[in-house]
Amino acid sequence: MDIQEMGITMTKKIEKKYIPLANYFDVALQQEITLSFSELENIMGQALPNAAYLNKSWWKKTKPPLSHYLSWTNAGYYVIDVKLGTSVSFSRTQMKSSETNTSNTEENSSAYIIRGIEASDARSFIHLQEEIFQETDFMYNVQNELDLTVQQLRKNLTYWKQLKNRTILLCVLNGIFAGYAVIHGYKQSKARHVASIRLAVKAEHQQKGIGSALMKAVENWSKQHDISRLELSVMEHNNVALHLFTKLGFHQEGIRKNAIKLNNTYINEYSLSKIL
């Protein structure tokens, strides 16, 4: 997917792999931010170059031909401390206006981006998915049931790029994977305009607008890939999800009676859809 289309429009040329990092700093509200190297790489979806691990000067350079520094300087940040291989601290001299008008410091510290999955994300995505399976009964799998390997997922991602109507969108909050949306387009020629959606957000990161943001990104990505119908299923007692999808314009199309067996109790499943 085109990451830049989901984020900010850069005023200066920047390498594509640093655009997610630029998107993160563009939405960040903190005066100072410290990110570990692994968190920086989670945001980017790619590994930092060796020079970033070996030389503090790489972080302090602000002149061409290098352009990675634009990721933070375009948003008014500059590097104040580097612990090689461990963390980098950024600061800015001017507060954003939106920061001065809000009193919720928790919201101020929660900056997230949504980007397409990369092959390097495979292990982290599997771990995220298993964590969510463990903490909720609303998903359709239990922990360790899928038995999905890193190699299998990477193979799937390569195949999906050929199909051009499947992907996974990741939400990365302050360098931590917080949720995801799977877009699974159909292979059949008469149904390639249709995709099923699976949405999940970790419990600790809910009520921050991440679910809505992921679904907005799903719609944007789908429109760019000639998908005009979205489908999803929700257990009848998942009131939070039902409220979210109804608010986003999904309509119930049917009920699958006793579709789910949970703790020896049969539960109905609602089928919902939205025409884009």
Backbone as CSV, one residue per row, in Angstrom:
resi,resn,N_x,N_y,N_z,CA_x,CA_y,CA_z,C_x,C_y,C_z
1,MET,0.830,-1.187,0.000,0.000,0.000,0.000,0.867,1.240,0.000
2,ASP,0.283,2.376,-0.390,1.031,3.627,-0.414,0.896,4.295,0.940
3,ILE,1.931,4.189,1.747,1.891,4.727,3.100,1.673,6.228,3.076
4,GLN,2.274,6.907,2.121,2.195,8.358,2.102,0.765,8.826,1.929
5,GLU,-0.055,8.063,1.204,-1.430,8.459,0.978,-2.231,8.461,2.270
6,MET,-1.792,7.681,3.281,-2.507,7.607,4.541,-1.979,8.611,5.557
7,GLY,-0.958,9.348,5.219,-0.370,10.258,6.186,-0.288,11.663,5.669
8,ILE,0.693,12.389,6.132,0.832,13.784,5.770,1.484,13.919,4.408
9,THR,1.323,15.040,3.791,2.002,15.348,2.548,3.277,16.101,2.884
10,MET,4.403,15.538,2.524,5.673,16.130,2.912,5.982,17.349,2.064
11,THR,6.438,18.411,2.718,6.786,19.627,2.008,8.201,19.541,1.445
12,LYS,9.014,18.658,1.973,10.365,18.442,1.471,10.515,16.961,1.162
13,LYS,11.384,16.667,0.224,11.566,15.284,-0.184,12.160,14.474,0.956
14,ILE,11.595,13.275,1.157,12.051,12.403,2.225,11.971,10.968,1.722
15,GLU,12.913,10.126,2.172,12.886,8.737,1.759,11.585,8.077,2.217
16,LYS,11.051,7.213,1.366,9.756,6.600,1.630,9.717,5.859,2.960
17,LYS,10.824,5.195,3.306,10.792,4.381,4.519,10.674,5.222,5.793
18,TYR,10.975,6.525,5.692,10.875,7.386,6.870,9.535,8.128,6.954
19,ILE,8.673,7.942,5.972,7.392,8.663,5.975,6.523,8.283,7.178
20,PRO,6.416,6.997,7.574,5.636,6.698,8.781,6.171,7.413,10.024
21,LEU,7.491,7.552,10.109,8.086,8.263,11.241,7.707,9.738,11.188
22,ALA,7.711,10.305,9.990,7.291,11.701,9.830,5.819,11.863,10.202
23,ASN,4.995,10.888,9.825,3.572,10.947,10.181,3.378,10.916,11.693
24,TYR,4.206,10.122,12.372,4.114,10.037,13.830,4.424,11.385,14.479
25,PHE,5.540,11.993,14.096,5.913,13.269,14.703,4.917,14.376,14.335
26,ASP,4.281,14.248,13.195,3.307,15.250,12.786,2.086,15.264,13.701
27,VAL,1.706,14.105,14.255,0.526,14.050,15.124,0.899,14.089,16.604
28,ALA,2.190,13.988,16.915,2.622,13.996,18.317,2.374,15.365,18.956
29,LEU,1.989,15.333,20.241,1.716,16.575,20.972,2.689,16.816,22.113
30,GLN,3.531,15.822,22.413,4.419,15.959,23.562,5.513,16.996,23.314
31,GLN,5.906,17.663,24.379,7.049,18.566,24.317,8.338,17.778,24.125
32,GLU,8.462,16.660,24.837,9.616,15.788,24.696,9.144,14.354,24.495
33,ILE,9.856,13.643,23.644,9.523,12.257,23.334,10.791,11.429,23.391
34,THR,10.739,10.312,24.088,11.837,9.352,24.076,11.322,8.043,23.512
35,LEU,11.976,7.562,22.469,11.588,6.319,21.818,12.775,5.375,21.785
36,SER,12.521,4.111,22.090,13.581,3.114,21.970,13.833,2.840,20.494
37,PHE,14.955,2.228,20.194,15.262,1.892,18.807,14.211,0.936,18.241
38,SER,13.752,-0.016,19.051,12.734,-0.957,18.577,11.409,-0.240,18.325
39,GLU,11.069,0.745,19.144,9.838,1.514,18.929,9.924,2.355,17.660
40,LEU,11.090,2.931,17.408,11.297,3.675,16.169,11.122,2.762,14.963
41,GLU,11.647,1.556,15.063,11.535,0.608,13.953,10.112,0.090,13.807
42,ASN,9.381,-0.013,14.916,7.963,-0.380,14.830,7.174,0.674,14.078
43,ILE,7.463,1.927,14.343,6.778,3.019,13.648,7.098,2.976,12.163
44,MET,8.361,2.767,11.838,8.798,2.766,10.443,8.363,1.519,9.682
45,GLY,8.313,0.392,10.387,8.059,-0.872,9.714,9.298,-1.420,9.039
46,GLN,10.438,-0.868,9.348,11.708,-1.289,8.764,12.825,-1.051,9.779
47,ALA,13.951,-1.676,9.540,15.101,-1.506,10.426,15.785,-0.174,10.155
48,LEU,16.302,0.422,11.210,17.143,1.601,11.056,18.462,1.189,10.409
49,PRO,19.116,2.089,9.702,20.409,1.742,9.102,21.470,1.538,10.175
50,ASN,22.527,0.844,9.810,23.615,0.584,10.759,24.181,1.868,11.342
51,ALA,24.223,2.922,10.529,24.786,4.192,10.994,24.012,4.742,12.176
52,ALA,22.707,4.473,12.232,21.894,4.957,13.348,22.272,4.270,14.652
53,TYR,22.767,3.037,14.546,23.178,2.272,15.728,24.608,2.595,16.153
54,LEU,25.410,3.064,15.194,26.843,3.216,15.461,27.289,4.648,15.707
55,ASN,26.560,5.614,15.145,27.038,6.999,15.190,25.964,7.964,15.698
56,LYS,26.275,8.659,16.767,25.357,9.687,17.262,25.176,10.798,16.233
57,SER,26.202,10.999,15.419,26.136,12.073,14.429,25.032,11.843,13.410
58,TRP,24.671,10.583,13.176,23.591,10.286,12.229,22.296,10.949,12.666
59,TRP,22.072,10.991,13.965,20.843,11.570,14.500,20.897,13.095,14.519
60,LYS,22.096,13.648,14.565,22.232,15.097,14.680,22.360,15.801,13.334
61,LYS,22.616,15.040,12.258,22.788,15.655,10.949,21.488,16.267,10.444
62,THR,21.599,17.463,9.915,20.418,18.157,9.381,20.735,18.818,8.042
63,LYS,21.612,18.175,7.283,21.974,18.737,5.987,21.913,17.649,4.912
64,PRO,21.599,18.044,3.654,21.625,17.102,2.535,23.040,16.545,2.382
65,PRO,23.230,15.391,1.719,22.203,14.675,0.944,21.277,13.806,1.783
66,LEU,21.573,13.626,3.069,20.686,12.852,3.933,19.356,13.591,4.124
67,SER,18.286,12.817,4.317,16.977,13.457,4.505,16.169,12.832,5.643
68,HIS,16.746,11.833,6.330,15.992,11.165,7.389,15.581,12.132,8.494
69,TYR,16.410,13.143,8.748,16.147,14.097,9.830,14.862,14.892,9.604
70,LEU,14.408,14.966,8.345,13.165,15.676,8.047,11.966,15.016,8.729
71,SER,12.123,13.740,9.081,11.041,13.023,9.759,10.592,13.747,11.021
72,TRP,11.562,14.327,11.733,11.199,15.035,12.970,11.336,16.550,12.850
73,THR,12.287,17.031,12.059,12.465,18.487,11.981,11.293,19.173,11.278
74,ASN,10.640,18.488,10.323,9.469,19.075,9.674,8.336,19.324,10.661
75,ALA,8.317,18.569,11.757,7.290,18.729,12.778,7.773,19.587,13.945
76,GLY,8.976,20.159,13.824,9.489,21.057,14.848,10.276,20.392,15.946
77,TYR,10.622,19.131,15.776,11.404,18.418,16.789,12.888,18.402,16.419
78,TYR,13.711,18.267,17.443,15.141,18.077,17.220,15.644,17.072,18.258
79,VAL,16.773,16.452,17.987,17.319,15.416,18.858,18.085,16.063,20.002
80,ILE,17.784,15.649,21.233,18.480,16.202,22.391,19.359,15.167,23.094
81,ASP,19.097,13.874,22.845,19.923,12.856,23.498,19.845,11.557,22.704
82,VAL,20.983,10.892,22.589,21.052,9.607,21.890,21.802,8.611,22.750
83,LYS,21.159,7.502,23.040,21.831,6.373,23.688,21.906,5.283,22.635
84,LEU,23.061,5.140,22.031,23.217,4.267,20.874,22.713,2.853,21.144
85,GLY,21.855,2.398,20.246,21.299,1.064,20.358,20.199,0.940,21.386
86,THR,19.897,2.022,22.106,18.907,1.957,23.179,17.722,2.886,22.934
87,SER,17.979,4.212,22.897,16.863,5.150,22.766,17.344,6.489,22.205
88,VAL,16.374,7.261,21.733,16.621,8.612,21.239,15.560,9.535,21.833
89,SER,15.981,10.695,22.314,15.053,11.671,22.874,14.951,12.875,21.944
90,PHE,13.719,13.326,21.742,13.431,14.463,20.870,12.716,15.540,21.677
91,SER,12.900,16.788,21.272,12.225,17.898,21.934,11.900,18.962,20.908
92,ARG,11.018,19.870,21.283,10.728,21.005,20.413,10.565,22.244,21.283
93,THR,10.817,23.377,20.711,10.785,24.620,21.473,9.404,25.241,21.501
94,GLN,8.536,24.846,20.571,7.220,25.469,20.483,6.138,24.419,20.634
95,MET,5.135,24.711,21.464,4.024,23.791,21.679,3.028,23.934,20.550
96,LYS,2.374,22.807,20.177,1.290,22.878,19.202,0.066,23.503,19.856
97,SER,-0.703,24.247,19.073,-1.870,24.936,19.621,-2.876,23.967,20.213
98,SER,-3.026,22.781,19.587,-3.985,21.803,20.093,-3.585,21.279,21.458
99,GLU,-2.274,21.339,21.753,-1.809,20.861,23.050,-2.177,21.830,24.160
100,THR,-2.111,23.130,23.876,-2.407,24.110,24.896,-3.890,24.212,25.178
101,ASN,-4.729,23.674,24.281,-6.172,23.784,24.449,-6.802,22.536,25.039
102,THR,-5.994,21.574,25.448,-6.555,20.377,26.045,-5.875,20.106,27.373
103,SER,-6.662,19.588,28.321,-6.131,19.353,29.652,-5.871,17.881,29.913
104,ASN,-6.203,17.007,28.953,-6.038,15.586,29.154,-4.620,15.179,28.799
105,THR,-3.766,15.037,29.806,-2.367,14.719,29.549,-2.210,13.312,29.013
106,GLU,-3.154,12.426,29.319,-3.078,11.063,28.799,-3.210,11.076,27.289
107,GLU,-4.129,11.880,26.780,-4.297,11.985,25.340,-3.051,12.603,24.703
108,ASN,-2.464,13.576,25.389,-1.292,14.245,24.844,-0.136,13.273,24.635
109,SER,-0.057,12.241,25.470,1.065,11.316,25.387,0.779,10.153,24.449
110,SER,-0.376,10.151,23.801,-0.771,9.037,22.955,-0.861,9.479,21.504
111,ALA,0.240,9.370,20.801,0.262,9.674,19.371,0.374,8.359,18.615
112,TYR,-0.473,8.178,17.619,-0.415,6.936,16.870,-0.519,7.195,15.381
113,ILE,-0.008,6.232,14.627,-0.141,6.252,13.174,-0.743,4.928,12.743
114,ILE,-1.263,4.908,11.533,-1.776,3.680,10.938,-1.043,3.492,9.614
115,ARG,-0.477,2.327,9.439,0.289,2.046,8.221,0.073,0.605,7.807
116,GLY,0.436,0.315,6.567,0.336,-1.044,6.073,1.416,-1.936,6.649
117,ILE,1.112,-3.191,6.794,2.068,-4.142,7.348,3.230,-4.358,6.376
118,GLU,4.404,-4.562,6.940,5.593,-4.898,6.166,6.042,-6.314,6.562
119,ALA,6.847,-6.930,5.719,7.332,-8.279,6.023,8.053,-8.323,7.372
120,SER,8.750,-7.235,7.704,9.490,-7.187,8.968,8.569,-7.126,10.188
121,ASP,7.278,-6.866,9.973,6.311,-6.799,11.076,5.719,-8.157,11.421
122,ALA,6.054,-9.192,10.673,5.357,-10.471,10.805,5.376,-11.008,12.238
123,ARG,6.543,-11.042,12.844,6.641,-11.597,14.195,5.851,-10.752,15.199
124,SER,5.966,-9.440,15.084,5.258,-8.550,16.012,3.751,-8.655,15.831
125,PHE,3.293,-8.799,14.588,1.852,-8.927,14.349,1.312,-10.221,14.949
126,ILE,2.028,-11.313,14.762,1.574,-12.584,15.335,1.483,-12.479,16.851
127,HIS,2.471,-11.838,17.459,2.462,-11.647,18.913,1.277,-10.784,19.342
128,LEU,1.017,-9.693,18.614,-0.113,-8.812,18.912,-1.425,-9.578,18.809
129,GLN,-1.578,-10.343,17.748,-2.809,-11.094,17.534,-3.050,-12.098,18.651
130,GLU,-2.000,-12.794,19.055,-2.137,-13.781,20.125,-2.476,-13.120,21.459
131,GLU,-1.913,-11.941,21.702,-2.246,-11.206,22.930,-3.727,-10.858,22.966
132,ILE,-4.250,-10.418,21.830,-5.666,-10.040,21.772,-6.554,-11.268,21.895
133,PHE,-6.164,-12.380,21.271,-6.933,-13.623,21.419,-7.043,-14.019,22.891
134,GLN,-5.974,-13.765,23.633,-5.947,-14.159,25.042,-6.843,-13.284,25.908
135,GLU,-6.973,-12.011,25.562,-7.664,-11.085,26.452,-9.140,-10.883,26.155
136,THR,-9.668,-11.440,25.066,-11.074,-11.238,24.751,-11.698,-12.485,24.150
137,ASP,-13.002,-12.646,24.386,-13.763,-13.739,23.791,-14.466,-13.309,22.508
138,PHE,-14.315,-12.054,22.136,-15.023,-11.548,20.965,-14.343,-11.889,19.641
139,MET,-13.081,-12.355,19.697,-12.414,-12.797,18.485,-12.851,-14.228,18.181
140,TYR,-12.633,-14.671,16.960,-13.122,-15.982,16.542,-12.096,-17.089,16.711
141,ASN,-10.942,-16.738,17.235,-9.927,-17.736,17.550,-9.505,-17.576,18.996
142,VAL,-9.039,-18.659,19.580,-8.459,-18.593,20.905,-6.944,-18.616,20.749
143,GLN,-6.240,-18.340,21.849,-4.785,-18.244,21.798,-4.162,-19.558,21.314
144,ASN,-3.144,-19.435,20.455,-2.372,-20.562,19.923,-3.174,-21.482,18.997
145,GLU,-4.342,-21.046,18.573,-5.162,-21.883,17.709,-4.768,-21.770,16.233
146,LEU,-4.346,-20.596,15.812,-4.031,-20.391,14.406,-2.735,-21.073,13.987
147,ASP,-1.791,-21.150,14.904,-0.491,-21.765,14.608,0.145,-21.112,13.378
148,LEU,0.053,-19.787,13.306,0.606,-19.031,12.182,2.078,-18.748,12.439
149,THR,2.932,-19.067,11.477,4.363,-18.828,11.624,4.759,-17.549,10.890
150,VAL,5.922,-17.029,11.244,6.446,-15.838,10.583,6.625,-16.103,9.097
151,GLN,7.166,-17.270,8.759,7.392,-17.615,7.359,6.078,-17.685,6.584
152,GLN,5.039,-18.283,7.187,3.743,-18.390,6.520,3.133,-17.016,6.282
153,LEU,3.217,-16.160,7.300,2.640,-14.830,7.155,3.362,-14.036,6.072
154,ARG,4.678,-14.103,6.051,5.429,-13.382,5.021,5.094,-13.906,3.629
155,LYS,4.889,-15.193,3.510,4.483,-15.775,2.233,3.105,-15.252,1.835
156,ASN,2.201,-15.176,2.816,0.865,-14.637,2.551,0.935,-13.191,2.077
157,LEU,1.775,-12.396,2.724,1.885,-10.982,2.367,2.385,-10.814,0.942
158,THR,3.323,-11.651,0.538,3.819,-11.608,-0.848,2.698,-11.939,-1.830
159,TYR,1.903,-12.938,-1.497,0.773,-13.330,-2.350,-0.284,-12.225,-2.379
160,TRP,-0.546,-11.609,-1.240,-1.553,-10.540,-1.176,-1.173,-9.352,-2.051
161,LYS,0.117,-9.073,-2.124,0.550,-7.962,-2.972,0.244,-8.235,-4.442
162,GLN,0.265,-9.509,-4.819,-0.095,-9.877,-6.184,-1.596,-9.718,-6.413
163,LEU,-2.380,-10.092,-5.416,-3.836,-9.963,-5.530,-4.281,-8.500,-5.528
164,LYS,-3.581,-7.675,-4.731,-3.838,-6.239,-4.641,-5.157,-5.882,-3.953
165,ASN,-5.800,-6.842,-3.301,-7.020,-6.496,-2.575,-7.041,-7.086,-1.160
166,ARG,-5.840,-7.370,-0.634,-5.723,-7.852,0.743,-4.542,-7.166,1.419
167,THR,-4.703,-6.870,2.684,-3.605,-6.306,3.465,-3.970,-6.331,4.938
168,ILE,-3.036,-5.914,5.758,-3.277,-5.690,7.182,-2.811,-4.280,7.497
169,LEU,-3.667,-3.513,8.139,-3.306,-2.171,8.589,-2.994,-2.235,10.072
170,LEU,-1.855,-1.673,10.456,-1.417,-1.692,11.845,-1.535,-0.319,12.465
171,CYS,-1.982,-0.271,13.719,-1.941,0.966,14.486,-0.749,0.887,15.433
172,VAL,0.159,1.848,15.310,1.355,1.895,16.155,1.245,3.124,17.041
173,LEU,1.118,2.903,18.342,0.927,3.972,19.314,2.212,4.154,20.116
174,ASN,2.849,5.313,19.934,4.114,5.584,20.620,5.096,4.428,20.469
175,GLY,5.124,3.845,19.274,6.073,2.773,18.994,5.611,1.398,19.410
176,ILE,4.393,1.289,19.953,3.859,0.006,20.406,2.683,-0.390,19.512
177,PHE,2.607,-1.650,19.110,1.484,-2.115,18.300,0.231,-2.189,19.167
178,ALA,-0.789,-1.421,18.772,-1.986,-1.282,19.599,-3.209,-1.956,19.004
179,GLY,-3.238,-2.186,17.701,-4.408,-2.788,17.073,-4.162,-3.010,15.596
180,TYR,-5.123,-3.643,14.941,-4.964,-3.928,13.524,-6.321,-4.115,12.860
181,ALA,-6.317,-4.023,11.547,-7.493,-4.342,10.733,-7.025,-5.183,9.558
182,VAL,-7.650,-6.328,9.376,-7.349,-7.204,8.248,-8.377,-6.949,7.154
183,ILE,-7.897,-6.662,5.956,-8.756,-6.502,4.785,-8.521,-7.713,3.899
184,HIS,-9.560,-8.519,3.722,-9.414,-9.771,2.978,-10.343,-9.749,1.766
185,GLY,-9.821,-9.291,0.645,-10.595,-9.249,-0.578,-10.762,-10.623,-1.183
186,TYR,-11.861,-10.812,-1.888,-12.140,-12.112,-2.505,-11.352,-12.280,-3.802
187,LYS,-11.020,-13.521,-4.124,-10.247,-13.809,-5.329,-11.125,-13.895,-6.571
188,GLN,-12.373,-14.339,-6.404,-13.238,-14.570,-7.545,-13.489,-13.267,-8.308
189,SER,-13.442,-13.344,-9.635,-13.560,-12.143,-10.469,-14.868,-11.402,-10.247
190,LYS,-15.939,-12.126,-9.954,-17.246,-11.483,-9.763,-17.405,-10.875,-8.369
191,ALA,-16.428,-11.117,-7.512,-16.541,-10.611,-6.137,-15.284,-9.892,-5.674
192,ARG,-14.431,-9.494,-6.606,-13.191,-8.832,-6.223,-13.444,-7.439,-5.649
193,HIS,-14.650,-6.938,-5.783,-15.007,-5.635,-5.215,-15.450,-5.756,-3.757
194,VAL,-15.428,-6.966,-3.221,-15.912,-7.228,-1.862,-14.744,-7.654,-0.980
195,ALA,-14.748,-7.176,0.270,-13.709,-7.571,1.229,-14.328,-7.774,2.606
196,SER,-13.872,-8.802,3.278,-14.270,-9.010,4.671,-13.248,-8.330,5.581
197,ILE,-13.725,-7.825,6.709,-12.891,-7.032,7.614,-12.846,-7.679,8.992
198,ARG,-11.660,-7.711,9.575,-11.499,-8.092,10.978,-10.759,-6.977,11.697
199,LEU,-11.362,-6.466,12.752,-10.807,-5.336,13.511,-10.518,-5.772,14.935
200,ALA,-9.368,-5.348,15.457,-9.028,-5.673,16.843,-8.144,-4.584,17.429
201,VAL,-8.434,-4.209,18.674,-7.636,-3.226,19.407,-7.374,-3.785,20.802
202,LYS,-6.149,-3.709,21.255,-5.821,-4.191,22.595,-6.645,-3.446,23.641
203,ALA,-7.046,-4.160,24.683,-7.936,-3.592,25.693,-7.369,-2.311,26.310
204,GLU,-6.067,-2.291,26.572,-5.471,-1.128,27.231,-5.433,0.108,26.338
205,HIS,-5.651,-0.068,25.033,-5.595,1.057,24.111,-6.971,1.414,23.532
206,GLN,-8.009,0.835,24.088,-9.353,1.158,23.626,-9.814,2.494,24.197
207,GLN,-10.906,3.013,23.631,-11.460,4.311,24.022,-10.512,5.464,23.701
208,LYS,-9.696,5.301,22.668,-8.792,6.365,22.222,-9.047,6.741,20.763
209,GLY,-10.112,6.184,20.201,-10.437,6.476,18.813,-9.690,5.619,17.814
210,ILE,-8.960,4.611,18.287,-8.151,3.794,17.396,-9.018,2.943,16.481
211,GLY,-10.092,2.372,17.018,-10.980,1.551,16.196,-11.570,2.345,15.043
212,SER,-12.053,3.542,15.343,-12.619,4.401,14.297,-11.561,4.796,13.278
213,ALA,-10.350,5.116,13.763,-9.270,5.516,12.865,-8.863,4.363,11.952
214,LEU,-8.806,3.149,12.500,-8.479,1.991,11.681,-9.534,1.763,10.604
215,MET,-10.806,1.908,10.967,-11.866,1.683,9.982,-11.867,2.772,8.910
216,LYS,-11.527,3.982,9.285,-11.398,5.046,8.274,-10.275,4.707,7.305
217,ALA,-9.167,4.197,7.846,-8.047,3.796,6.996,-8.436,2.616,6.114
218,VAL,-9.254,1.708,6.661,-9.750,0.575,5.868,-10.537,1.075,4.665
219,GLU,-11.414,2.034,4.902,-12.235,2.566,3.809,-11.377,3.268,2.767
220,ASN,-10.406,4.045,3.212,-9.525,4.755,2.274,-8.734,3.759,1.428
221,TRP,-8.168,2.745,2.078,-7.381,1.750,1.354,-8.270,0.990,0.372
222,SER,-9.463,0.644,0.810,-10.368,-0.127,-0.037,-10.754,0.645,-1.293
223,LYS,-11.055,1.919,-1.130,-11.426,2.733,-2.281,-10.281,2.829,-3.284
224,GLN,-9.049,2.888,-2.767,-7.877,2.972,-3.637,-7.612,1.664,-4.375
225,HIS,-8.230,0.571,-3.909,-7.993,-0.739,-4.513,-9.283,-1.337,-5.083
226,ASP,-10.199,-0.458,-5.472,-11.423,-0.856,-6.187,-12.303,-1.805,-5.385
227,ILE,-12.293,-1.651,-4.077,-13.206,-2.406,-3.212,-14.354,-1.482,-2.827
228,SER,-15.576,-1.899,-3.108,-16.730,-1.024,-2.878,-17.737,-1.595,-1.882
229,ARG,-17.480,-2.802,-1.391,-18.362,-3.400,-0.383,-17.522,-4.025,0.720
230,LEU,-17.808,-3.637,1.964,-17.127,-4.194,3.129,-18.102,-5.062,3.913
231,GLU,-17.611,-6.196,4.377,-18.430,-7.114,5.155,-17.704,-7.460,6.451
232,LEU,-18.473,-7.683,7.504,-17.885,-8.130,8.763,-18.944,-8.827,9.595
233,SER,-18.486,-9.565,10.593,-19.378,-10.292,11.490,-19.089,-9.888,12.927
234,VAL,-20.148,-9.800,13.727,-20.016,-9.389,15.128,-20.900,-10.281,15.987
235,MET,-20.359,-10.772,17.098,-21.174,-11.538,18.030,-22.247,-10.636,18.636
236,GLU,-23.428,-11.196,18.857,-24.580,-10.390,19.246,-24.398,-9.658,20.576
237,HIS,-23.510,-10.144,21.438,-23.330,-9.508,22.736,-22.144,-8.537,22.755
238,ASN,-21.518,-8.322,21.600,-20.404,-7.377,21.514,-20.966,-5.981,21.240
239,ASN,-21.515,-5.373,22.272,-22.224,-4.097,22.118,-21.308,-2.955,21.695
240,VAL,-20.068,-2.958,22.168,-19.135,-1.890,21.805,-18.865,-1.910,20.302
241,ALA,-18.600,-3.099,19.758,-18.336,-3.216,18.323,-19.574,-2.869,17.515
242,LEU,-20.729,-3.334,17.946,-21.973,-3.042,17.218,-22.233,-1.539,17.178
243,HIS,-21.980,-0.867,18.283,-22.168,0.594,18.333,-21.195,1.284,17.384
244,LEU,-19.940,0.834,17.390,-18.934,1.447,16.527,-19.301,1.296,15.058
245,PHE,-19.611,0.078,14.636,-19.875,-0.157,13.219,-21.170,0.518,12.769
246,THR,-22.158,0.574,13.644,-23.393,1.283,13.301,-23.116,2.769,13.123
247,LYS,-22.299,3.320,14.016,-21.924,4.736,13.923,-21.180,5.021,12.627
248,LEU,-20.420,4.044,12.146,-19.622,4.222,10.938,-20.403,3.928,9.663
249,GLY,-21.693,3.612,9.798,-22.528,3.446,8.613,-22.719,2.022,8.137
250,PHE,-22.361,1.026,8.955,-22.615,-0.358,8.589,-24.060,-0.716,8.919
251,HIS,-24.634,-1.603,8.118,-26.023,-2.015,8.302,-26.090,-3.529,8.472
252,GLN,-26.974,-3.942,9.360,-27.142,-5.369,9.600,-27.898,-6.000,8.432
253,GLU,-27.377,-7.122,7.964,-27.991,-7.819,6.836,-28.625,-9.143,7.229
254,GLY,-28.186,-9.687,8.332,-28.745,-10.974,8.721,-28.213,-11.455,10.044
255,ILE,-28.778,-12.563,10.518,-28.366,-13.177,11.777,-28.073,-14.647,11.519
256,ARG,-26.914,-15.092,11.938,-26.565,-16.506,11.893,-26.851,-17.107,13.274
257,LYS,-27.925,-17.863,13.345,-28.363,-18.430,14.614,-27.355,-19.459,15.131
258,ASN,-27.032,-19.347,16.419,-26.144,-20.307,17.090,-24.825,-20.500,16.337
259,ALA,-24.307,-19.418,15.765,-23.089,-19.517,14.958,-21.837,-19.708,15.802
260,ILE,-21.895,-19.267,17.048,-20.729,-19.327,17.939,-21.076,-20.134,19.181
261,LYS,-20.138,-20.974,19.595,-20.297,-21.693,20.851,-19.233,-21.208,21.816
262,LEU,-19.664,-20.514,22.856,-18.753,-19.897,23.816,-19.115,-20.341,25.223
263,ASN,-18.182,-21.014,25.873,-18.421,-21.510,27.232,-19.695,-22.337,27.303
264,ASN,-19.859,-23.234,26.325,-21.008,-24.139,26.248,-22.341,-23.425,26.041
265,THR,-22.274,-22.180,25.584,-23.489,-21.422,25.277,-23.453,-21.004,23.816
266,TYR,-24.556,-21.209,23.117,-24.641,-20.810,21.714,-24.989,-19.336,21.600
267,ILE,-24.287,-18.654,20.695,-24.441,-17.207,20.526,-24.691,-16.903,19.059
268,ASN,-25.618,-15.992,18.811,-25.892,-15.571,17.441,-24.804,-14.626,16.949
269,GLU,-24.695,-14.556,15.642,-23.724,-13.679,15.003,-24.444,-12.777,14.006
270,TYR,-24.139,-11.475,14.069,-24.729,-10.523,13.134,-23.808,-10.319,11.934
271,SER,-24.383,-10.293,10.757,-23.656,-9.973,9.541,-23.939,-8.521,9.159
272,LEU,-22.884,-7.732,8.994,-23.028,-6.322,8.671,-22.258,-6.002,7.390
273,SER,-22.678,-4.938,6.729,-21.978,-4.527,5.509,-22.089,-3.018,5.330
274,LYS,-21.211,-2.513,4.463,-21.253,-1.094,4.105,-20.844,-0.963,2.654
275,ILE,-21.615,-0.168,1.907,-21.292,0.136,0.522,-20.515,1.445,0.487
276,LEU,-19.356,1.417,-0.122,-18.486,2.601,-0.165,-18.826,3.473,-1.362
